Coordinates of C-alpha atoms and ligand atoms in Angstrom, one line a residue:
M21 CA 33.3 -6.4 13.4
N22 CA 30.2 -8.1 14.7
G23 CA 27.4 -9.5 12.6
A24 CA 25.0 -6.6 13.4
C25 CA 27.5 -4.0 12.1
A26 CA 28.1 -6.0 9.0
V27 CA 24.3 -6.1 8.4
A28 CA 23.9 -2.4 8.9
R29 CA 26.9 -1.5 6.8
T30 CA 25.8 -3.8 4.0
L31 CA 22.3 -2.4 4.0
L32 CA 23.7 1.1 3.5
G33 CA 26.1 0.0 0.8
S34 CA 23.2 -1.7 -1.0
G35 CA 21.1 1.5 -0.9
V36 CA 18.9 0.9 2.1
E37 CA 18.7 4.1 4.0
V38 CA 15.8 3.8 6.4
C39 CA 15.0 1.2 9.1
F40 CA 11.4 1.2 10.6
A41 CA 12.1 -0.4 13.9
N42 CA 10.4 -1.8 17.0
P43 CA 13.4 -3.6 18.6
G44 CA 13.7 -6.0 21.6
T45 CA 16.5 -7.6 23.5
S46 CA 17.6 -9.8 20.7
E47 CA 18.0 -6.8 18.3
L48 CA 20.0 -4.6 20.7
H49 CA 23.3 -5.2 18.9
F50 CA 21.7 -4.1 15.7
V51 CA 20.4 -1.0 17.5
A52 CA 24.0 -0.3 18.6
A53 CA 25.2 -0.9 15.0
L54 CA 22.7 1.8 13.9
D55 CA 24.5 4.2 16.2
D56 CA 27.7 3.7 14.1
E57 CA 25.8 4.2 10.8
P58 CA 24.0 7.6 11.1
A59 CA 23.2 7.6 7.4
L60 CA 20.9 4.6 8.0
R61 CA 17.9 6.5 9.5
A62 CA 16.3 4.7 12.4
V63 CA 12.5 5.5 12.6
P64 CA 10.8 4.4 15.8
C65 CA 7.4 2.7 15.4
L66 CA 5.3 1.8 18.4
F67 CA 3.8 -1.3 16.8
E68 CA 5.2 -3.7 14.3
G69 CA 2.2 -3.2 12.0
V70 CA 3.3 0.5 11.7
A71 CA 6.9 -0.5 10.9
A72 CA 5.7 -2.9 8.2
G73 CA 3.2 -0.5 6.6
A74 CA 5.7 2.3 6.7
A75 CA 8.3 0.1 4.9
D76 CA 5.5 -0.6 2.3
G77 CA 4.8 3.1 1.8
Y78 CA 8.5 4.0 1.5
G79 CA 9.1 1.2 -1.0
R80 CA 6.1 2.1 -3.1
M81 CA 7.2 5.7 -3.4
T82 CA 10.9 5.3 -3.8
G83 CA 11.2 1.9 -5.5
R84 CA 13.9 1.1 -3.0
P85 CA 13.5 -1.1 0.0
A86 CA 13.4 0.1 3.6
A87 CA 14.4 -2.3 6.3
T88 CA 12.2 -3.2 9.2
L89 CA 13.4 -4.4 12.6
L90 CA 11.1 -6.7 14.3
H91 CA 11.3 -8.8 17.5
L92 CA 11.1 -12.6 17.1
G93 CA 7.9 -14.4 16.1
P94 CA 5.5 -12.2 18.1
G95 CA 6.9 -9.0 16.6
L96 CA 6.8 -10.4 13.1
G97 CA 3.3 -11.7 13.8
N98 CA 2.2 -8.1 14.7
G99 CA 3.6 -7.0 11.4
L100 CA 2.0 -9.7 9.2
A101 CA -1.1 -7.8 8.1
N102 CA 0.8 -5.0 6.6
L103 CA 3.6 -7.2 5.3
H104 CA 0.7 -9.1 3.5
N105 CA -0.4 -5.8 2.0
A106 CA 3.2 -5.1 0.9
R107 CA 3.4 -8.6 -0.6
R108 CA 0.3 -7.9 -2.6
A109 CA 1.7 -4.5 -3.7
A110 CA 5.0 -6.3 -4.8
T111 CA 6.8 -3.7 -2.7
P112 CA 10.5 -4.3 -2.0
V113 CA 11.0 -4.7 1.8
V114 CA 14.0 -6.0 3.7
N115 CA 12.3 -7.5 6.7
L116 CA 14.8 -8.0 9.5
V117 CA 13.6 -10.2 12.3
G118 CA 15.7 -10.9 15.4
D119 CA 15.7 -14.3 17.0
H120 CA 17.1 -16.1 20.0
A121 CA 20.8 -17.0 20.0
T122 CA 21.3 -20.2 18.0
F123 CA 22.3 -22.2 21.2
H124 CA 19.4 -20.8 23.2
K125 CA 16.6 -22.1 20.9
Q126 CA 16.8 -25.6 22.5
Y127 CA 15.5 -24.3 25.8
D128 CA 12.1 -23.2 24.4
A129 CA 12.4 -19.9 26.2
P130 CA 9.1 -17.8 26.4
L131 CA 9.6 -15.9 23.2
E132 CA 10.5 -19.0 21.2
S133 CA 8.2 -19.7 18.1
D134 CA 8.4 -20.7 14.5
V135 CA 9.7 -17.4 13.0
D136 CA 10.5 -19.1 9.7
A137 CA 6.9 -20.3 9.3
L138 CA 5.5 -16.9 10.0
A139 CA 7.9 -15.3 7.6
R140 CA 7.1 -17.6 4.8
T141 CA 3.4 -16.5 4.6
V142 CA 4.4 -13.0 3.5
S143 CA 7.9 -13.3 2.1
G144 CA 9.1 -14.3 -1.4
W145 CA 12.5 -15.0 0.2
V146 CA 13.4 -16.1 3.7
R147 CA 16.9 -16.8 5.1
R148 CA 18.1 -17.5 8.6
C149 CA 21.6 -16.2 9.0
G150 CA 23.6 -19.0 10.6
D151 CA 26.9 -17.4 11.3
A152 CA 28.4 -13.9 11.7
S153 CA 30.7 -14.6 8.8
A154 CA 27.7 -14.9 6.5
A155 CA 25.8 -11.8 7.8
G156 CA 27.2 -9.4 5.2
T157 CA 26.5 -11.7 2.2
D158 CA 23.1 -12.8 3.5
T159 CA 22.2 -9.1 3.8
A160 CA 23.3 -8.2 0.3
Q161 CA 21.3 -11.1 -1.0
A162 CA 18.3 -10.1 1.0
V163 CA 18.4 -6.6 -0.6
A164 CA 18.8 -8.1 -4.1
A165 CA 15.9 -10.5 -3.4
A166 CA 13.7 -7.7 -2.2
T167 CA 14.4 -5.5 -5.2
G168 CA 14.4 -8.1 -8.0
A169 CA 11.5 -7.6 -10.4
P170 CA 8.7 -7.0 -9.5
G171 CA 9.7 -6.5 -5.8
Q172 CA 8.9 -8.6 -2.7
V173 CA 9.3 -8.9 1.0
A174 CA 12.7 -10.6 1.8
T175 CA 13.0 -11.7 5.4
L176 CA 16.3 -12.1 7.0
I177 CA 16.2 -13.7 10.4
L178 CA 19.1 -12.7 12.6
P179 CA 19.8 -14.8 15.7
A180 CA 21.2 -12.7 18.6
D181 CA 24.6 -14.5 18.6
V182 CA 25.0 -13.9 14.9
S183 CA 24.5 -10.2 15.7
W184 CA 26.9 -10.0 18.6
S185 CA 29.7 -12.4 17.3
G186 CA 32.8 -11.0 15.6
G187 CA 34.5 -12.2 12.4
A188 CA 31.8 -10.5 10.2
R189 CA 32.4 -8.1 7.3
P190 CA 30.2 -6.1 5.0
A191 CA 29.4 -7.5 1.6
P192 CA 29.2 -5.5 -1.7
P193 CA 25.8 -5.0 -3.3
V194 CA 24.4 -8.0 -5.3
A195 CA 22.7 -7.2 -8.6
A196 CA 18.9 -7.6 -8.5
R197 CA 17.0 -9.4 -11.2
P198 CA 15.9 -6.9 -13.9
P199 CA 12.4 -7.0 -15.4
A200 CA 12.2 -9.5 -18.3
T201 CA 11.8 -8.1 -21.9
V202 CA 8.4 -9.2 -23.4
P203 CA 9.0 -11.1 -26.6
E204 CA 8.2 -9.5 -30.0
Q205 CA 5.7 -12.2 -30.8
T206 CA 3.7 -11.5 -27.7
V207 CA 3.4 -7.8 -28.5
A208 CA 2.5 -8.8 -32.1
A209 CA -0.3 -11.2 -30.9
V210 CA -1.8 -8.5 -28.7
A211 CA -1.6 -6.0 -31.5
A212 CA -3.5 -8.4 -33.8
A213 CA -6.2 -8.9 -31.2
L214 CA -6.6 -5.1 -30.8
R215 CA -6.7 -4.6 -34.5
T216 CA -9.8 -6.9 -34.9
G217 CA -11.9 -4.0 -33.8
E218 CA -13.8 -6.2 -31.4
P219 CA -14.5 -4.7 -28.0
A220 CA -11.3 -4.8 -26.0
A221 CA -10.0 -3.6 -22.6
I222 CA -6.5 -3.3 -21.2
L223 CA -6.2 -4.1 -17.5
L224 CA -3.2 -2.3 -16.0
G225 CA -1.4 -3.4 -12.9
G226 CA 2.0 -2.8 -11.2
A227 CA 4.3 -0.5 -13.1
A228 CA 1.6 -0.1 -15.8
N229 CA -0.1 2.4 -13.4
R230 CA 2.9 4.8 -13.6
E231 CA 3.4 7.6 -16.0
P232 CA 5.5 6.1 -18.9
A233 CA 3.3 3.1 -19.2
L234 CA 0.0 5.1 -18.8
R235 CA 1.1 7.4 -21.6
A236 CA 1.7 4.4 -23.9
A237 CA -1.6 2.8 -22.8
G238 CA -3.4 6.1 -23.6
R239 CA -2.1 6.1 -27.1
I240 CA -3.1 2.4 -27.6
A241 CA -6.6 3.2 -26.3
A242 CA -6.9 6.2 -28.6
A243 CA -5.8 4.3 -31.7
T244 CA -7.7 1.0 -31.1
G245 CA -10.7 2.0 -29.0
A246 CA -9.6 -0.4 -26.2
R247 CA -10.8 0.8 -22.8
L248 CA -8.3 1.4 -20.0
L249 CA -9.0 -0.2 -16.7
C250 CA -6.7 -0.7 -13.8
E251 CA -6.7 -3.3 -11.0
T252 CA -9.2 -2.5 -8.2
F253 CA -6.5 -1.8 -5.6
P254 CA -3.3 -0.4 -7.3
A255 CA -0.2 -0.1 -5.2
R256 CA 0.6 3.2 -6.8
L257 CA -1.5 4.9 -9.5
E258 CA -0.3 8.1 -11.0
R259 CA -3.3 10.4 -11.8
G260 CA -4.4 13.9 -12.4
A261 CA -4.6 16.3 -15.3
G262 CA -2.2 15.6 -18.1
L263 CA -2.4 11.8 -17.7
P264 CA -4.8 9.5 -19.5
A265 CA -7.8 8.7 -17.4
V266 CA -7.9 5.1 -16.0
E267 CA -11.0 3.6 -14.5
R268 CA -10.4 1.3 -11.5
L269 CA -12.1 -2.0 -11.7
G270 CA -15.0 -2.1 -9.3
Y271 CA -14.7 -3.6 -5.8
L272 CA -18.0 -5.4 -6.0
A273 CA -18.3 -8.2 -8.5
E274 CA -21.5 -6.8 -9.9
G275 CA -19.8 -3.5 -10.7
A276 CA -16.7 -5.1 -12.2
M277 CA -18.9 -7.4 -14.4
A278 CA -20.8 -4.4 -15.7
Q279 CA -17.5 -2.7 -16.6
L280 CA -16.3 -5.8 -18.4
D281 CA -19.6 -6.7 -20.1
G282 CA -19.2 -7.3 -23.8
V283 CA -15.4 -7.2 -23.8
R284 CA -14.0 -9.8 -26.2
H285 CA -10.3 -9.2 -25.7
L286 CA -8.9 -8.5 -22.2
V287 CA -5.2 -7.5 -22.3
L288 CA -3.3 -8.0 -19.1
A289 CA -0.5 -5.5 -18.6
G290 CA 1.0 -6.3 -15.2
A291 CA -2.4 -7.3 -13.8
R292 CA -3.9 -10.7 -13.2
A293 CA -7.2 -11.8 -14.7
P294 CA -9.8 -10.2 -12.5
V295 CA -11.5 -12.2 -9.7
S296 CA -14.1 -11.0 -7.2
F297 CA -12.8 -9.9 -3.8
F298 CA -15.0 -12.5 -2.1
A299 CA -17.2 -15.3 -3.3
H300 CA -20.8 -14.5 -3.2
P301 CA -23.8 -16.9 -3.5
G302 CA -24.8 -16.9 -7.2
L303 CA -22.0 -14.7 -8.5
P304 CA -19.0 -15.9 -10.5
G305 CA -15.5 -15.8 -8.9
L306 CA -13.6 -15.2 -12.1
L307 CA -14.8 -12.0 -13.7
V308 CA -13.6 -12.6 -17.3
P309 CA -16.8 -12.5 -19.3
D310 CA -17.9 -15.5 -21.3
G311 CA -16.5 -15.5 -24.8
C312 CA -13.7 -13.1 -23.8
R313 CA -10.1 -14.0 -24.7
V314 CA -7.4 -13.1 -22.2
H315 CA -4.1 -12.0 -23.6
V316 CA -1.1 -11.7 -21.3
L317 CA 1.0 -8.8 -22.6
A318 CA 3.2 -8.6 -19.5
T319 CA 3.4 -10.1 -16.1
T320 CA 4.5 -8.2 -13.0
A321 CA 8.0 -9.5 -13.5
D322 CA 8.2 -8.2 -17.0
D323 CA 9.2 -4.8 -18.4
I324 CA 5.7 -3.5 -18.5
P325 CA 6.4 0.0 -19.7
G326 CA 8.6 -1.4 -22.4
A327 CA 5.9 -3.8 -23.5
L328 CA 3.2 -1.1 -23.6
G329 CA 5.6 1.3 -25.3
H330 CA 6.3 -1.3 -28.0
L331 CA 2.6 -2.1 -28.4
A332 CA 1.9 1.7 -28.7
D333 CA 4.5 2.0 -31.4
T334 CA 3.0 -0.9 -33.2
V335 CA -0.7 0.1 -33.2
A336 CA -0.6 3.8 -32.4
A337 CA 2.5 5.1 -34.1
H338 CA 1.0 8.5 -34.9
T339 CA -1.9 8.7 -32.4
P340 CA -1.6 10.8 -29.3
A341 CA -3.4 9.9 -26.1
V342 CA -6.7 11.6 -25.3
L343 CA -6.2 13.6 -22.1
P344 CA -9.1 14.6 -19.8
A345 CA -9.7 18.2 -19.1
A346 CA -8.2 19.7 -15.9
G347 CA -10.8 20.8 -13.4
R348 CA -11.6 20.8 -9.7
P349 CA -14.9 20.6 -7.9
A350 CA -16.1 23.8 -6.2
A351 CA -15.5 24.1 -2.5
P352 CA -18.6 22.3 -1.0
T353 CA -21.1 23.9 1.4
G354 CA -23.7 22.5 3.7
A355 CA -23.9 19.1 5.3
L356 CA -20.7 17.1 5.7
T357 CA -21.1 13.7 3.9
A358 CA -18.7 11.4 2.2
E359 CA -19.7 13.1 -1.0
T360 CA -19.1 16.7 0.2
A361 CA -15.9 15.6 1.9
A362 CA -14.6 14.3 -1.4
A363 CA -15.4 17.6 -3.0
A364 CA -13.4 19.4 -0.3
V365 CA -10.5 17.1 -1.0
G366 CA -10.8 17.6 -4.8
A367 CA -11.0 21.4 -4.3
L368 CA -7.8 21.6 -2.3
L369 CA -5.7 18.6 -3.5
P370 CA -2.1 20.0 -3.6
E371 CA 0.2 19.7 -6.6
G372 CA 2.3 16.6 -6.3
A373 CA 0.3 15.1 -3.4
I374 CA 0.7 11.5 -2.3
V375 CA -2.8 10.3 -1.5
V376 CA -3.1 7.3 0.8
D377 CA -6.6 6.0 0.4
E378 CA -8.0 3.8 3.2
A379 CA -11.3 5.7 3.2
N380 CA -13.3 2.5 2.5
T381 CA -17.0 3.3 2.0
C382 CA -16.3 7.0 2.6
G383 CA -14.0 7.0 -0.4
L384 CA -16.7 6.4 -3.0
W385 CA -16.6 9.9 -4.5
L386 CA -12.9 10.5 -4.1
P387 CA -11.6 9.3 -7.5
G388 CA -14.2 11.4 -9.4
A389 CA -13.5 14.5 -7.3
T390 CA -9.8 14.3 -7.9
A391 CA -9.5 13.0 -11.5
G392 CA -9.0 16.4 -13.0
G393 CA -6.9 17.8 -10.2
P394 CA -3.1 18.4 -10.2
R395 CA -0.8 15.5 -10.7
H396 CA -0.7 13.1 -7.7
D397 CA -0.1 9.5 -6.7
W398 CA -2.8 7.3 -5.3
L399 CA -1.9 4.4 -2.9
T400 CA -4.5 1.9 -2.0
L401 CA -5.1 -1.1 0.2
T402 CA -3.6 -3.8 -2.0
G403 CA -4.2 -6.8 0.2
G404 CA -7.5 -5.9 1.9
A405 CA -5.9 -6.1 5.4
I406 CA -7.1 -2.9 7.0
G407 CA -4.9 -0.7 9.3
Q408 CA -2.6 0.2 6.5
G409 CA -3.2 3.9 5.8
L410 CA -1.6 5.7 8.7
P411 CA 1.6 3.6 8.5
L412 CA 1.8 3.8 4.7
A413 CA 1.5 7.6 4.9
A414 CA 4.5 7.7 7.3
G415 CA 6.7 5.7 4.9
A416 CA 5.6 7.7 1.9
A417 CA 6.4 10.9 3.7
I418 CA 9.8 9.7 4.7
G419 CA 10.5 8.5 1.2
C420 CA 9.3 11.7 -0.4
P421 CA 10.0 14.5 2.1
D422 CA 9.3 17.2 -0.5
R423 CA 5.8 16.1 -1.3
P424 CA 2.6 16.6 0.8
V425 CA 0.9 13.4 1.9
L426 CA -2.9 13.3 2.3
C427 CA -4.0 10.3 4.3
L428 CA -7.7 9.6 3.8
E429 CA -8.6 7.1 6.5
A430 CA -11.7 5.4 7.7
D431 CA -12.3 5.4 11.4
G432 CA -12.4 1.6 12.0
S433 CA -9.2 1.1 9.9
A434 CA -7.4 4.0 11.6
M435 CA -7.7 2.3 15.0
Y436 CA -5.7 -0.8 14.1
T437 CA -2.5 1.2 13.7
I438 CA -3.4 4.4 15.3
S439 CA 0.0 4.7 17.0
A440 CA 1.4 5.6 13.6
L441 CA 0.3 9.1 14.5
W442 CA 3.1 9.3 17.1
T443 CA 5.6 8.5 14.3
H444 CA 4.0 11.2 12.2
A445 CA 4.7 13.6 15.1
R446 CA 8.1 12.3 16.2
E447 CA 9.5 12.5 12.6
E448 CA 7.6 15.8 11.9
L449 CA 6.1 14.4 8.7
D450 CA 4.1 16.5 6.4
I451 CA 1.0 14.4 6.5
T452 CA -2.6 15.6 6.7
T453 CA -4.9 12.9 7.9
V454 CA -8.6 13.1 7.4
V455 CA -10.4 10.5 9.5
F456 CA -13.9 9.7 8.2
A457 CA -15.8 9.2 11.4
N458 CA -18.9 7.3 10.3
R459 CA -18.7 5.5 13.6
S460 CA -19.3 2.2 11.9
Y461 CA -17.8 -0.8 10.1
A462 CA -20.0 0.4 7.3
V463 CA -18.6 -1.9 4.6
L464 CA -19.6 -4.9 6.6
A465 CA -23.1 -3.5 6.9
M466 CA -23.1 -3.2 3.1
E467 CA -22.0 -6.7 2.8
F468 CA -24.8 -7.8 5.1
Q469 CA -27.3 -6.0 2.8
R470 CA -25.8 -7.8 -0.2
L471 CA -26.2 -11.2 1.5
G472 CA -29.8 -10.5 2.0
T473 CA -29.7 -12.0 5.4
P474 CA -31.6 -10.4 8.3
A475 CA -28.9 -8.4 9.9
D476 CA -30.4 -6.2 12.5
G477 CA -29.8 -8.4 15.5
P478 CA -27.9 -7.4 18.6
A479 CA -24.7 -9.0 17.5
R480 CA -24.6 -7.0 14.3
R481 CA -25.3 -3.8 16.3
D482 CA -22.5 -4.7 18.7
L483 CA -19.9 -5.8 16.2
L484 CA -20.4 -3.2 13.4
D485 CA -21.2 -0.1 15.4
L486 CA -18.2 2.1 16.6
S487 CA -20.2 4.4 18.8
R488 CA -20.9 3.8 22.5
P489 CA -18.4 5.4 23.1
C490 CA -17.6 7.5 20.1
L491 CA -13.9 7.6 19.4
D492 CA -12.5 11.1 20.0
F493 CA -9.9 11.3 17.2
V494 CA -9.1 14.9 18.1
A495 CA -8.1 13.8 21.7
I496 CA -6.3 10.7 20.4
A497 CA -4.2 12.7 17.9
R498 CA -3.3 15.4 20.3
G499 CA -2.4 12.8 22.8
M500 CA 0.2 11.6 20.3
G501 CA 1.5 15.1 19.4
V502 CA -0.5 15.6 16.3
P503 CA -2.5 18.9 16.1
A504 CA -6.1 18.1 15.4
S505 CA -9.6 19.5 14.9
R506 CA -13.1 18.2 14.2
A507 CA -15.3 19.2 11.2
D508 CA -19.0 18.6 11.0
T509 CA -19.9 20.8 8.1
A510 CA -18.6 20.9 4.6
E511 CA -17.4 24.5 5.1
G512 CA -15.6 23.5 8.3
L513 CA -13.8 20.6 6.6
T514 CA -12.8 22.9 3.7
A515 CA -11.4 25.5 6.1
Q516 CA -9.6 23.1 8.3
L517 CA -8.1 21.2 5.4
R518 CA -6.9 24.4 3.8
Q519 CA -5.2 25.4 7.0
A520 CA -3.7 21.9 7.6
L521 CA -2.3 21.7 4.1
S522 CA -0.8 25.2 4.4
E523 CA 1.3 24.3 7.5
P524 CA 4.2 21.8 7.5
G525 CA 4.1 18.8 9.8
P526 CA 1.3 16.4 10.7
H527 CA -2.3 17.3 11.2
L528 CA -5.5 15.3 11.7
I529 CA -9.0 16.3 11.0
E530 CA -11.9 14.2 12.2
A531 CA -14.6 14.5 9.6
V532 CA -17.9 13.4 11.1
V533 CA -20.0 11.9 8.3
P534 CA -23.1 9.7 8.2
A535 CA -22.5 6.0 7.4
L536 CA -23.7 5.1 3.9
F537 CA -25.0 1.7 5.0
Ligands
TPP11 C1 -6.9 -7.1 9.1 C2 -8.3 -7.0 8.9 N1 -9.2 -7.3 9.8 C3 -10.5 -7.3 9.6 C4 -11.0 -7.0 8.3 C5 -12.5 -7.0 8.0 N2 -13.0 -5.7 7.7 C6 -13.1 -5.3 6.5 S1 -13.7 -3.8 6.4 C7 -13.9 -3.7 8.1 C8 -14.4 -2.5 8.7 C9 -14.0 -1.2 8.1 O1 -14.5 -0.1 8.8 P1 -13.9 1.3 8.5 O2 -12.5 1.3 8.4 O3 -14.5 2.2 9.6 O4 -14.5 1.7 7.1 P2 -16.1 1.8 6.7 O5 -16.5 0.5 6.4 O6 -16.8 2.4 7.9 O7 -16.1 2.7 5.5 C10 -13.4 -4.8 8.7 C11 -13.4 -5.0 10.1 C12 -10.0 -6.7 7.3 N3 -10.4 -6.4 6.1 N4 -8.7 -6.7 7.6
MG12 MG1 -16.1 3.5 9.6

């Protein structure tokens, strides 16, 4: 057996069932190995950023890693932005990167580069497989490294001759590191802080944003008066009627500071102490208010639901969580704006939807419009590297084929990885994409306003404006095999969204909205 076959067989044996691939010559033996392992689904991606983002979406929704297949340093480089988002989401990903044959590297052939250095910027674990005989065990360890709590990108570099040489064999799965149990005294200390009655907030991150932990957090909040907040960009937040309401910490430092104002105890459950997204002249970077004590209940590597459950049993033994009322906005009428578009989404959100949110400034009203809707998952831009949404939606749809995916995508961000639409079509994924065509990099216009600098010069107009020409997302989507339509009224969006959600397979709606800034 050659090294590539041992890698493929070991991946399958370790529970990896999907490979998001953009192969090159050095990966062709692995491609051939996939022919022999039909249970390992090969998903073609036309750009490595799509493969990386899809692996992130798949991992967030299944808790299991997908593999990527990337071509040397340049292929890995193309995938870095979405691997960065995956790292920030603590998503398990087995990042397979082919490289030149070991004996060929000395010649500095055109595709030669420092693959290891690129890999280290996004990976918690990097290994260069040195020999076909190690291919199986290295792969099993890569899967374990990816899945160990809390989850990370594990990069395995596969030289071409390792892939094609014989003498390899598959390795059995390696146990991954389980989440650590939070000590009794940590829970007791947090319970004591909450019992002081001083203003408190619990900041939820990672697994704390999933149902079991949310229910425990809801009980704690009801019993102690602590407020529930979650990190600004959660990897996966379970929401909707029947779950305790959680407010996301604001993106702008000013907003987050207002949310945290007066808090004397900030309990971190899987989240880090809040910091502003960027530094701003005259604003603090660390957003913990003066005089507020920070209590770490659980880190991302800990058993977060266990710790919150234990805390709930300590301070809220007989208190149920307060659950918000179910309710949807009415179907909107009139002008199509970010606000009426959010109402359309809220009015039609399907039960069990996976919402991928890269709507940026157009997403301002989305959380409010969907809070009382049916149960759903909300996936966000964890690492701030735009171009995540369309790929993430592909991976989520492949991971959860029985659930509808609603991809809410800003126009500028959509263009980075627009070729993901072809994967939506090729794999017949049940993804409805709404592109918010404000024809602008509006968030940057907003940041200009905040800076208070004169910003109406020609460079600003050229660099932040996406018109001249306007992008025709309907033609772009159809050109990649995705049925598409354009809406420029609230009624139009509502009708088109209802239609798209009622049909299986991918759809795209270009929602033409004014820019907010
Ligand atoms: C990989 C990457 N490149 C560039 C940026 C800088 N950036 C932040 S927001 C933005 C424009 C977003 O425009 P769009 O997606 O249309 O959303 P809008 O601001 O219009 O709501 C850019 C270029 C980034 N965050 N990530
Ligand atoms: Mg825009």
